[in-house]
Coordinates of C-alpha atoms in Angstrom, one line a residue:
M1 CA -36.5 -8.0 -7.1
R2 CA -37.0 -8.2 -3.3
L3 CA -35.6 -11.8 -3.3
K4 CA -32.6 -10.7 -5.3
T5 CA -31.9 -7.8 -2.9
A6 CA -32.3 -10.1 0.1
L7 CA -29.9 -12.5 -1.4
E8 CA -27.4 -9.7 -2.1
Y9 CA -27.6 -8.6 1.6
L10 CA -27.2 -12.2 2.7
F11 CA -24.1 -12.6 0.5
V12 CA -22.5 -9.4 1.9
F13 CA -23.3 -10.4 5.5
T14 CA -21.8 -13.8 5.0
F15 CA -18.7 -12.4 3.4
L16 CA -18.1 -10.0 6.3
I17 CA -18.6 -12.7 8.9
S18 CA -16.2 -15.0 7.0
A19 CA -13.6 -12.2 6.7
G20 CA -13.8 -11.6 10.4
C21 CA -13.2 -15.3 11.1
A22 CA -10.7 -15.9 8.3
G23 CA -7.7 -18.1 8.9
L24 CA -4.1 -17.0 9.3
P25 CA -2.3 -15.7 6.1
P26 CA -0.5 -18.7 4.5
I27 CA 3.3 -18.7 4.8
V28 CA 5.5 -19.7 2.0
C29 CA 8.1 -21.7 4.0
P30 CA 11.8 -21.0 3.2
D31 CA 14.2 -23.6 1.9
N32 CA 16.4 -25.3 4.6
S33 CA 19.4 -23.4 3.3
A34 CA 17.6 -20.1 4.0
A35 CA 16.0 -21.1 7.3
L36 CA 16.2 -18.5 10.0
D37 CA 18.8 -19.5 12.6
K38 CA 18.7 -18.2 16.2
Q39 CA 21.2 -15.5 15.5
S40 CA 19.4 -14.2 12.5
F41 CA 16.1 -14.4 14.4
S42 CA 17.5 -12.3 17.2
R43 CA 19.0 -9.7 14.8
E44 CA 15.6 -9.3 13.1
L45 CA 13.8 -8.7 16.4
N46 CA 16.5 -6.4 17.7
T47 CA 15.8 -4.1 14.8
L48 CA 12.3 -3.6 16.0
F49 CA 12.6 -4.0 19.7
P50 CA 15.5 -2.3 21.5
T51 CA 17.5 -4.5 23.9
D52 CA 18.9 -1.5 25.9
S53 CA 17.0 0.9 28.1
F54 CA 15.7 4.0 26.2
Q55 CA 13.6 7.1 26.7
F56 CA 11.3 7.9 23.8
V57 CA 9.3 11.1 23.3
H58 CA 6.5 11.0 20.8
A59 CA 3.9 13.5 19.5
I60 CA 0.7 11.5 19.7
E61 CA -2.7 11.7 18.0
L62 CA -5.3 9.8 19.8
T63 CA -8.4 9.0 17.7
M64 CA -11.4 7.3 19.4
A65 CA -14.9 6.2 18.4
G66 CA -16.9 8.9 16.6
N67 CA -13.8 10.5 15.1
H68 CA -13.0 12.3 18.4
S69 CA -9.3 13.1 18.5
A70 CA -6.7 14.8 20.7
M71 CA -3.1 15.8 20.3
L72 CA -0.9 14.7 23.1
M73 CA 2.8 14.2 24.1
G74 CA 4.1 10.9 25.4
V75 CA 7.3 10.1 27.3
V76 CA 8.1 6.4 27.9
N77 CA 11.1 4.9 29.6
I78 CA 11.5 1.2 28.6
H79 CA 13.7 -1.4 30.3
P80 CA 13.5 -4.5 28.0
R81 CA 15.6 -6.8 30.2
H82 CA 13.1 -6.3 33.0
R83 CA 10.1 -5.7 30.8
A84 CA 9.5 -2.6 32.8
I85 CA 7.9 0.7 31.7
H86 CA 7.5 4.2 33.0
C87 CA 5.1 6.3 30.9
V88 CA 3.8 9.8 31.0
I89 CA 1.0 11.3 28.8
M90 CA 0.5 15.0 28.8
T91 CA -1.2 17.8 26.9
L92 CA 0.8 19.9 24.5
E93 CA 0.8 22.6 27.3
G94 CA 2.5 20.2 29.7
L95 CA -0.4 19.1 31.9
V96 CA 0.2 15.5 33.0
L97 CA -2.9 13.4 32.3
F98 CA -1.5 10.0 33.0
E99 CA 1.6 8.6 34.7
A100 CA 2.3 5.0 35.6
D101 CA 5.0 2.4 36.2
H102 CA 4.6 -1.2 35.1
T103 CA 7.0 -4.1 36.1
A104 CA 6.6 -7.8 36.4
E105 CA 5.7 -7.3 40.1
A106 CA 3.5 -4.3 40.1
F107 CA 1.4 -1.8 38.2
T108 CA 1.4 1.6 39.8
I109 CA -0.6 4.6 38.7
H110 CA 0.8 7.9 40.0
R111 CA -1.6 10.3 38.3
A112 CA -4.7 9.8 36.1
I113 CA -7.1 12.4 34.9
P114 CA -10.3 11.4 32.9
P115 CA -10.5 9.5 30.7
F116 CA -7.3 7.9 31.9
D117 CA -8.7 7.3 35.4
S118 CA -10.4 4.1 34.2
Q119 CA -8.4 1.2 35.5
A120 CA -9.3 -0.9 32.4
L121 CA -8.1 1.9 30.1
A122 CA -4.9 2.4 32.0
R123 CA -4.0 -1.2 31.9
G124 CA -4.9 -1.5 28.3
L125 CA -2.7 1.5 27.5
V126 CA 0.3 0.1 29.3
S127 CA -0.3 -3.2 27.6
D128 CA -0.3 -1.5 24.2
I129 CA 3.0 0.2 25.1
E130 CA 4.5 -3.2 26.0
L131 CA 3.2 -4.6 22.7
I132 CA 4.9 -1.8 20.8
F133 CA 8.3 -1.9 22.4
F134 CA 8.9 -5.4 23.7
N135 CA 9.5 -8.8 22.1
P136 CA 6.5 -11.2 22.0
R137 CA 6.2 -13.4 25.0
G138 CA 5.2 -16.4 22.9
R139 CA 7.1 -19.1 20.9
L140 CA 8.3 -18.6 17.4
D141 CA 6.3 -21.2 15.5
A142 CA 6.8 -20.4 11.8
W143 CA 8.7 -18.0 9.5
G144 CA 9.1 -17.5 5.8
T145 CA 7.5 -15.2 3.2
L146 CA 4.0 -14.2 2.2
E147 CA 2.7 -14.1 -1.4
N148 CA 3.6 -10.4 -1.6
K149 CA 7.2 -11.2 -0.8
N150 CA 7.1 -9.7 2.8
T151 CA 9.0 -11.6 5.4
I152 CA 6.9 -13.0 8.3
L153 CA 7.7 -14.3 11.8
R154 CA 4.7 -16.0 13.5
F155 CA 4.5 -16.4 17.3
S156 CA 2.0 -18.5 19.3
E157 CA 0.9 -16.6 22.4
P158 CA 0.2 -18.1 25.8
D159 CA -3.5 -17.2 25.6
G160 CA -3.9 -19.2 22.3
G161 CA -3.6 -16.2 20.0
T162 CA -0.9 -15.4 17.5
I163 CA 1.3 -12.4 16.7
D164 CA 2.6 -12.0 13.1
I165 CA 5.6 -9.7 12.6
V166 CA 5.7 -8.8 8.9
I167 CA 8.6 -7.0 7.2
S168 CA 8.6 -5.3 3.8
P169 CA 11.3 -6.2 1.3
D170 CA 13.0 -2.8 1.8
R171 CA 12.7 -3.1 5.6
T172 CA 11.1 0.3 6.0
I173 CA 7.6 -0.9 7.0
W174 CA 7.1 -3.4 9.8
T175 CA 3.8 -4.5 11.2
Q176 CA 2.5 -6.6 14.1
N177 CA -0.8 -8.3 13.7
V178 CA -2.2 -9.6 17.0
R179 CA -5.0 -12.1 16.7
T180 CA -7.2 -14.1 19.1
G181 CA -7.4 -17.8 19.1
S182 CA -10.2 -17.6 16.5
H183 CA -7.9 -15.5 14.3
R184 CA -9.8 -12.3 14.9
I185 CA -7.6 -9.2 14.6
K186 CA -7.2 -7.6 18.1
R187 CA -4.4 -5.1 17.6
W188 CA -2.5 -3.9 14.6
V189 CA 0.8 -2.0 14.8
K190 CA 2.6 -0.3 11.9
Y191 CA 6.2 0.9 12.2
I192 CA 7.7 3.2 9.6
F193 CA 11.5 3.3 9.5
P194 CA 13.6 5.9 7.7
K195 CA 15.3 4.8 4.5
A196 CA 18.5 2.8 5.1
T197 CA 21.7 4.7 4.6
T198 CA 25.3 3.6 4.7
N199 CA 27.8 4.3 7.6
R200 CA 24.9 4.3 10.1
R201 CA 26.3 3.3 13.5
S202 CA 23.7 4.6 16.0
P203 CA 20.4 2.7 16.6
V204 CA 17.6 3.4 14.1
F205 CA 14.1 3.8 15.5
P206 CA 10.8 4.0 13.7
K207 CA 10.0 7.6 12.8
S208 CA 6.3 6.8 13.2
I209 CA 4.2 4.1 14.9
T210 CA 0.5 3.6 14.4
L211 CA -1.4 1.3 16.8
T212 CA -5.0 0.4 16.0
A213 CA -7.1 -1.4 18.7
E214 CA -10.1 -3.3 17.2
F215 CA -11.8 -4.4 20.4
P216 CA -13.1 -4.3 23.0
S217 CA -12.7 -0.5 22.4
R218 CA -11.7 0.8 19.0
Y219 CA -9.1 3.6 19.0
T220 CA -5.9 4.6 17.1
L221 CA -2.6 5.9 18.5
T222 CA -0.5 7.7 15.9
M223 CA 3.0 8.3 17.4
T224 CA 5.6 10.5 15.7
L225 CA 9.1 10.2 17.2
T226 CA 10.6 13.5 18.4
D227 CA 13.5 12.3 20.6
A228 CA 15.2 9.1 21.7
N229 CA 17.9 8.8 24.4
L230 CA 19.8 5.9 25.9
I231 CA 19.2 5.5 29.6
S232 CA 22.5 4.8 31.4
N233 CA 20.9 3.5 34.5
T234 CA 19.3 0.3 33.4
Q235 CA 17.3 -0.3 36.5
P236 CA 13.6 0.3 36.0
L237 CA 13.3 3.3 38.2
R238 CA 12.0 6.8 37.3

């Protein structure tokens, strides 16, 4: 009996280790006639990542280890052409907990109250915002469909990792799966879009975004869109 129990534990342990180191999901490659050309590729990404400068306001639920959670408000100005960000995180009462600017040249923290006064946490937070709103930096290596009929775009990142962008058939659910070079999930982002309607001329943004960080620190950001406005001045200034 003890031997059987030990073997069962060994099987479960081996399964978990194997799942954590599993390979990339296999892609069913499209026919040449349906291959994604550059124009179609850009159009797909522009649905998820705005090309113009915008200000977004989100209600945020931050959940950390031990099921500790907090309700916050977030305001982020994005300038995709410059890959520049200005972000503010505040309490529901309006107390600013964190404010920072990030450009290709500099990362400047204007205000940081614990726990956001950690340099590592601050950089990680801004990096997550960049992941949510900007195109992957890497090269598009493969595209096609998965076994569940979802569309997939696979990017190779400069650090050896990969980013999979997966699109549901009805285009209401998009995900980003960020993996290390050993295929371990590092970040997972889920975007929920409203149902498509006809005669829609204005940009459509996700009504909710959920980012889950797996390591080195595990936490979840659940962001519900409350406002979105085009920024007329496209320079990355506050």
